[in-house]
mmCIF file of C-alpha atoms in Angstrom:
data_model
loop_
_atom_site.group_PDB
_atom_site.id
_atom_site.type_symbol
_atom_site.label_atom_id
_atom_site.label_comp_id
_atom_site.label_asym_id
_atom_site.label_seq_id
_atom_site.Cartn_x
_atom_site.Cartn_y
_atom_site.Cartn_z
ATOM 1 C CA ARG A 1 41.476 46.142 17.687
ATOM 2 C CA LYS A 2 39.787 43.157 19.261
ATOM 3 C CA GLU A 3 38.579 40.852 16.511
ATOM 4 C CA VAL A 4 36.918 37.501 16.271
ATOM 5 C CA GLU A 5 37.096 35.937 12.854
ATOM 6 C CA GLN A 6 35.128 33.096 11.341
ATOM 7 C CA ASP A 7 34.881 31.546 7.901
ATOM 8 C CA PRO A 8 31.456 32.781 6.725
ATOM 9 C CA GLY A 9 30.777 29.603 4.724
ATOM 10 C CA PRO A 10 28.288 28.458 3.687
ATOM 11 C CA PHE A 11 29.093 24.918 4.623
ATOM 12 C CA ASN A 12 26.679 22.667 2.719
ATOM 13 C CA VAL A 13 26.750 19.146 4.126
ATOM 14 C CA PRO A 14 24.536 16.075 3.783
ATOM 15 C CA GLU A 15 22.569 14.733 6.708
ATOM 16 C CA GLY A 16 24.693 12.527 8.899
ATOM 17 C CA ALA A 17 27.943 14.258 8.011
ATOM 18 C CA THR A 18 30.472 15.590 10.491
ATOM 19 C CA VAL A 19 31.367 19.253 10.127
ATOM 20 C CA ALA A 20 33.812 21.476 11.980
ATOM 21 C CA PHE A 21 34.111 25.248 12.297
ATOM 22 C CA ASN A 22 37.007 27.272 13.596
ATOM 23 C CA CYS A 23 37.073 30.715 15.106
ATOM 24 C CA THR A 24 40.172 32.809 15.770
ATOM 25 C CA TYR A 25 40.436 35.635 18.255
ATOM 26 C CA SER A 26 43.042 38.349 18.396
ATOM 27 C CA ASN A 27 42.773 39.516 21.999
ATOM 28 C CA SER A 28 45.058 37.380 24.152
ATOM 29 C CA ALA A 29 43.188 38.667 27.229
ATOM 30 C CA SER A 30 40.141 36.698 26.112
ATOM 31 C CA GLN A 31 39.239 34.186 28.759
ATOM 32 C CA SER A 32 35.704 33.009 28.161
ATOM 33 C CA PHE A 33 34.485 31.461 24.972
ATOM 34 C CA PHE A 34 31.064 30.516 23.719
ATOM 35 C CA TRP A 35 29.316 29.132 20.692
ATOM 36 C CA TYR A 36 25.905 30.553 19.875
ATOM 37 C CA ARG A 37 23.485 29.442 17.218
ATOM 38 C CA GLN A 38 21.497 32.043 15.284
ATOM 39 C CA ASP A 39 18.606 31.219 12.990
ATOM 40 C CA CYS A 40 17.674 33.689 10.288
ATOM 41 C CA ARG A 41 16.561 37.003 11.821
ATOM 42 C CA LYS A 42 16.398 35.485 15.305
ATOM 43 C CA GLU A 43 18.361 36.001 18.474
ATOM 44 C CA PRO A 44 21.663 34.266 19.272
ATOM 45 C CA LYS A 45 20.936 31.193 21.351
ATOM 46 C CA LEU A 46 23.642 29.783 23.587
ATOM 47 C CA LEU A 47 24.816 26.456 22.243
ATOM 48 C CA MET A 48 27.671 25.806 24.622
ATOM 49 C CA SER A 49 30.435 27.363 26.657
ATOM 50 C CA VAL A 50 33.955 26.295 25.709
ATOM 51 C CA TYR A 51 36.184 25.072 28.503
ATOM 52 C CA SER A 52 39.960 24.843 28.509
ATOM 53 C CA SER A 53 39.912 21.060 28.520
ATOM 54 C CA GLY A 54 37.361 20.872 25.742
ATOM 55 C CA ASN A 55 33.796 19.774 26.273
ATOM 56 C CA GLU A 56 31.100 17.756 24.638
ATOM 57 C CA ASP A 57 27.329 18.049 24.629
ATOM 58 C CA GLY A 58 25.680 15.273 22.694
ATOM 59 C CA ARG A 59 26.665 15.624 19.051
ATOM 60 C CA PHE A 60 28.547 18.854 19.682
ATOM 61 C CA THR A 61 32.179 19.107 20.754
ATOM 62 C CA ALA A 62 34.005 22.346 21.484
ATOM 63 C CA GLN A 63 37.768 22.754 21.762
ATOM 64 C CA LEU A 64 39.993 25.641 22.796
ATOM 65 C CA ASN A 65 43.559 26.180 21.657
ATOM 66 C CA ARG A 66 44.965 29.101 23.635
ATOM 67 C CA ALA A 67 48.412 28.930 22.089
ATOM 68 C CA SER A 68 47.020 29.447 18.602
ATOM 69 C CA GLN A 69 44.071 31.548 19.808
ATOM 70 C CA TYR A 70 41.275 29.606 18.239
ATOM 71 C CA ILE A 71 38.236 27.650 19.255
ATOM 72 C CA SER A 72 36.469 24.991 17.275
ATOM 73 C CA LEU A 73 33.043 23.416 17.093
ATOM 74 C CA LEU A 74 32.493 19.908 15.783
ATOM 75 C CA ILE A 75 29.033 18.684 14.901
ATOM 76 C CA ARG A 76 28.620 14.957 14.384
ATOM 77 C CA ASP A 77 25.723 13.230 12.637
ATOM 78 C CA SER A 78 24.345 16.510 11.248
ATOM 79 C CA LYS A 79 20.581 16.960 11.263
ATOM 80 C CA LEU A 80 18.479 19.159 9.006
ATOM 81 C CA SER A 81 17.608 21.156 12.133
ATOM 82 C CA ASP A 82 21.276 22.048 12.617
ATOM 83 C CA SER A 83 21.022 24.424 9.662
ATOM 84 C CA ALA A 84 21.769 27.857 11.114
ATOM 85 C CA THR A 85 24.555 30.387 11.545
ATOM 86 C CA TYR A 86 27.047 29.512 14.289
ATOM 87 C CA LEU A 87 28.488 32.482 16.133
ATOM 88 C CA CYS A 88 31.696 32.419 18.092
ATOM 89 C CA ALA A 89 31.820 34.842 21.043
ATOM 90 C CA VAL A 90 34.589 35.730 23.460
ATOM 91 C CA ASN A 91 35.023 37.996 26.427
ATOM 92 C CA GLU A 92 37.778 39.043 28.778
ATOM 93 C CA VAL A 93 38.738 37.816 32.187
ATOM 94 C CA ARG A 94 36.967 40.610 34.045
ATOM 95 C CA ARG A 95 33.554 39.477 35.138
ATOM 96 C CA ASN A 96 30.629 39.835 32.836
ATOM 97 C CA THR A 97 32.398 41.833 30.178
ATOM 98 C CA PRO A 98 30.846 42.416 26.778
ATOM 99 C CA LEU A 99 30.854 39.600 24.291
ATOM 100 C CA VAL A 100 32.765 40.139 21.080
ATOM 101 C CA PHE A 101 31.122 38.153 18.316
ATOM 102 C CA GLY A 102 32.369 36.766 15.073
ATOM 103 C CA LYS A 103 30.252 37.288 12.001
ATOM 104 C CA GLY A 104 29.255 33.634 12.054
ATOM 105 C CA THR A 105 29.562 30.550 9.912
ATOM 106 C CA ARG A 106 26.523 29.501 7.956
ATOM 107 C CA LEU A 107 25.693 25.803 7.899
ATOM 108 C CA SER A 108 23.160 24.177 5.596
ATOM 109 C CA VAL A 109 22.424 20.514 6.169
ATOM 110 C CA ILE A 110 20.902 18.959 3.086
ATOM 111 C CA ALA A 111 18.650 15.900 2.910
ATOM 112 C CA GLU B 1 13.137 27.658 31.102
ATOM 113 C CA PRO B 2 13.293 31.344 32.076
ATOM 114 C CA GLU B 3 13.911 33.706 29.227
ATOM 115 C CA VAL B 4 14.628 37.312 28.383
ATOM 116 C CA THR B 5 11.615 39.022 26.845
ATOM 117 C CA GLN B 6 11.646 42.103 24.635
ATOM 118 C CA THR B 7 8.948 44.435 23.368
ATOM 119 C CA PRO B 8 7.975 45.476 20.813
ATOM 120 C CA SER B 9 9.053 42.837 18.337
ATOM 121 C CA HIS B 10 9.054 45.422 15.553
ATOM 122 C CA GLN B 11 9.172 49.205 15.770
ATOM 123 C CA VAL B 12 8.830 51.511 12.778
ATOM 124 C CA THR B 13 9.718 55.140 13.457
ATOM 125 C CA GLN B 14 10.327 58.316 11.520
ATOM 126 C CA MET B 15 13.873 59.651 11.529
ATOM 127 C CA GLY B 16 14.409 62.116 14.365
ATOM 128 C CA GLN B 17 11.839 60.530 16.641
ATOM 129 C CA GLU B 18 12.574 58.994 19.993
ATOM 130 C CA VAL B 19 12.182 55.273 20.564
ATOM 131 C CA ILE B 20 12.194 53.200 23.718
ATOM 132 C CA LEU B 21 12.949 49.508 23.527
ATOM 133 C CA ARG B 22 11.952 47.380 26.480
ATOM 134 C CA CYS B 23 13.413 44.271 27.997
ATOM 135 C CA VAL B 24 12.603 42.067 30.953
ATOM 136 C CA PRO B 25 15.772 40.180 31.908
ATOM 137 C CA ILE B 26 15.757 36.787 33.588
ATOM 138 C CA SER B 27 14.666 37.409 37.148
ATOM 139 C CA ASN B 28 17.755 36.299 39.103
ATOM 140 C CA HIS B 29 20.213 37.870 36.668
ATOM 141 C CA LEU B 30 22.128 40.948 37.737
ATOM 142 C CA TYR B 31 24.013 41.945 34.585
ATOM 143 C CA PHE B 32 22.164 43.418 31.636
ATOM 144 C CA TYR B 33 23.309 44.243 28.133
ATOM 145 C CA TRP B 34 22.140 45.742 24.890
ATOM 146 C CA TYR B 35 23.558 44.622 21.573
ATOM 147 C CA ARG B 36 22.558 45.444 18.036
ATOM 148 C CA GLN B 37 22.889 43.658 14.718
ATOM 149 C CA ILE B 38 22.621 45.535 11.448
ATOM 150 C CA LEU B 39 21.323 43.265 8.698
ATOM 151 C CA GLY B 40 24.113 41.026 7.442
ATOM 152 C CA GLN B 41 26.588 42.277 10.042
ATOM 153 C CA LYS B 42 28.029 41.097 13.346
ATOM 154 C CA VAL B 43 26.258 41.316 16.675
ATOM 155 C CA GLU B 44 27.779 44.441 18.272
ATOM 156 C CA PHE B 45 27.906 45.426 21.915
ATOM 157 C CA LEU B 46 26.273 48.697 22.940
ATOM 158 C CA VAL B 47 26.181 48.888 26.727
ATOM 159 C CA SER B 48 26.270 46.849 29.919
ATOM 160 C CA PHE B 49 24.515 47.667 33.165
ATOM 161 C CA TYR B 50 25.046 46.470 36.714
ATOM 162 C CA ASN B 51 23.965 47.699 40.099
ATOM 163 C CA ASN B 52 21.900 50.493 38.576
ATOM 164 C CA GLU B 53 24.665 52.003 36.549
ATOM 165 C CA ILE B 54 26.430 51.598 33.232
ATOM 166 C CA SER B 55 29.420 49.263 33.501
ATOM 167 C CA GLU B 56 30.764 49.645 29.992
ATOM 168 C CA LYS B 57 29.691 51.192 26.741
ATOM 169 C CA SER B 58 30.949 51.023 23.199
ATOM 170 C CA GLU B 59 31.698 53.901 20.869
ATOM 171 C CA ILE B 60 28.334 53.236 19.204
ATOM 172 C CA PHE B 61 26.592 54.210 22.455
ATOM 173 C CA ASP B 62 26.812 57.967 22.052
ATOM 174 C CA ASP B 63 24.794 60.764 23.651
ATOM 175 C CA GLN B 64 21.713 59.779 21.673
ATOM 176 C CA PHE B 65 21.465 56.538 23.638
ATOM 177 C CA SER B 66 20.504 55.977 27.238
ATOM 178 C CA VAL B 67 19.531 53.038 29.406
ATOM 179 C CA GLU B 68 17.379 52.816 32.465
ATOM 180 C CA ARG B 69 16.082 50.276 34.906
ATOM 181 C CA PRO B 70 12.891 52.080 35.929
ATOM 182 C CA ASP B 71 11.643 49.320 38.231
ATOM 183 C CA GLY B 72 12.671 45.909 39.473
ATOM 184 C CA SER B 73 11.999 44.103 36.242
ATOM 185 C CA ASN B 74 12.318 46.315 33.153
ATOM 186 C CA PHE B 75 15.493 47.423 31.410
ATOM 187 C CA THR B 76 15.057 49.980 28.643
ATOM 188 C CA LEU B 77 17.119 51.403 25.816
ATOM 189 C CA LYS B 78 16.186 54.869 24.578
ATOM 190 C CA ILE B 79 17.367 56.409 21.356
ATOM 191 C CA ARG B 80 16.628 60.106 21.572
ATOM 192 C CA SER B 81 16.714 61.213 17.945
ATOM 193 C CA THR B 82 16.835 58.271 15.602
ATOM 194 C CA LYS B 83 18.911 58.170 12.435
ATOM 195 C CA LEU B 84 18.532 55.964 9.382
ATOM 196 C CA GLU B 85 21.649 54.060 10.425
ATOM 197 C CA ASP B 86 20.006 53.069 13.717
ATOM 198 C CA SER B 87 17.909 50.561 11.763
ATOM 199 C CA ALA B 88 18.905 47.152 13.145
ATOM 200 C CA MET B 89 17.880 44.292 15.403
ATOM 201 C CA TYR B 90 18.374 45.249 19.026
ATOM 202 C CA PHE B 91 18.975 42.424 21.456
ATOM 203 C CA CYS B 92 18.815 42.580 25.207
ATOM 204 C CA ALA B 93 20.809 40.025 27.187
ATOM 205 C CA SER B 94 21.302 39.161 30.817
ATOM 206 C CA SER B 95 23.641 37.022 32.873
ATOM 207 C CA GLU B 96 24.038 35.820 36.420
ATOM 208 C CA GLU B 97 26.510 36.913 39.043
ATOM 209 C CA GLY B 98 29.452 34.540 39.160
ATOM 210 C CA ASN B 99 33.155 34.174 39.791
ATOM 211 C CA TYR B 100 33.832 33.994 36.091
ATOM 212 C CA ASN B 101 32.067 35.035 32.956
ATOM 213 C CA GLN B 102 28.569 33.616 32.964
ATOM 214 C CA PRO B 103 26.899 32.951 29.631
ATOM 215 C CA GLN B 104 24.703 35.754 28.398
ATOM 216 C CA HIS B 105 21.156 34.858 27.415
ATOM 217 C CA PHE B 106 19.503 36.876 24.692
ATOM 218 C CA GLY B 107 15.962 38.032 24.156
ATOM 219 C CA ASP B 108 14.312 37.558 20.790
ATOM 220 C CA GLY B 109 15.044 41.113 19.767
ATOM 221 C CA THR B 110 13.311 44.236 18.534
ATOM 222 C CA ARG B 111 13.562 45.019 14.854
ATOM 223 C CA LEU B 112 13.900 48.792 14.576
ATOM 224 C CA SER B 113 13.166 50.331 11.212
ATOM 225 C CA ILE B 114 13.854 54.049 10.746
ATOM 226 C CA LEU B 115 12.122 55.705 7.808
#
């Protein structure tokens, strides 16, 4: 069974804090990795793709560890507007395969 | 920024009735998907569509479900005889052609409520 697992949280952090989430995946054929952000009862919105070498987009840094089959998301200098559920998604090497989502990690940034 | 649009935003239907959910993918995208999310659960894949045919489907996508691209812009999901357990958010997504997996962009969803 192909699973993507995340700590559901919630992570309650003060503004300005740094917070990190991990996501593990069981399917070793997984080749593409993404972080999505989902606000309550809204659609998943692409936050960033995760590249093998790791990548950064402003306050957000994503890392991939293929050997241990996990990806991570680091958020620096948390803002109130970062409060959301962060979904990890993976798919296989074949082009445009379905995404397998984790259940998400809930983040609340507190003033 | 181009986006995926879905209609209606909320659909309330009696059990056993047929529903059609509509999506307009991003215009230069060639791969289309339907996902659903039951309240409090994971986003789950239903079906993918490319070149006017189904590419993959999950075990959720049984004979009660069908998809169609009736014209050059719309992509629809039909549920023939709805059940209570079909109540969920249904998300359409689309992605570009590419040599590797392109990110999928999601519409804002249709909330389907079966009574």
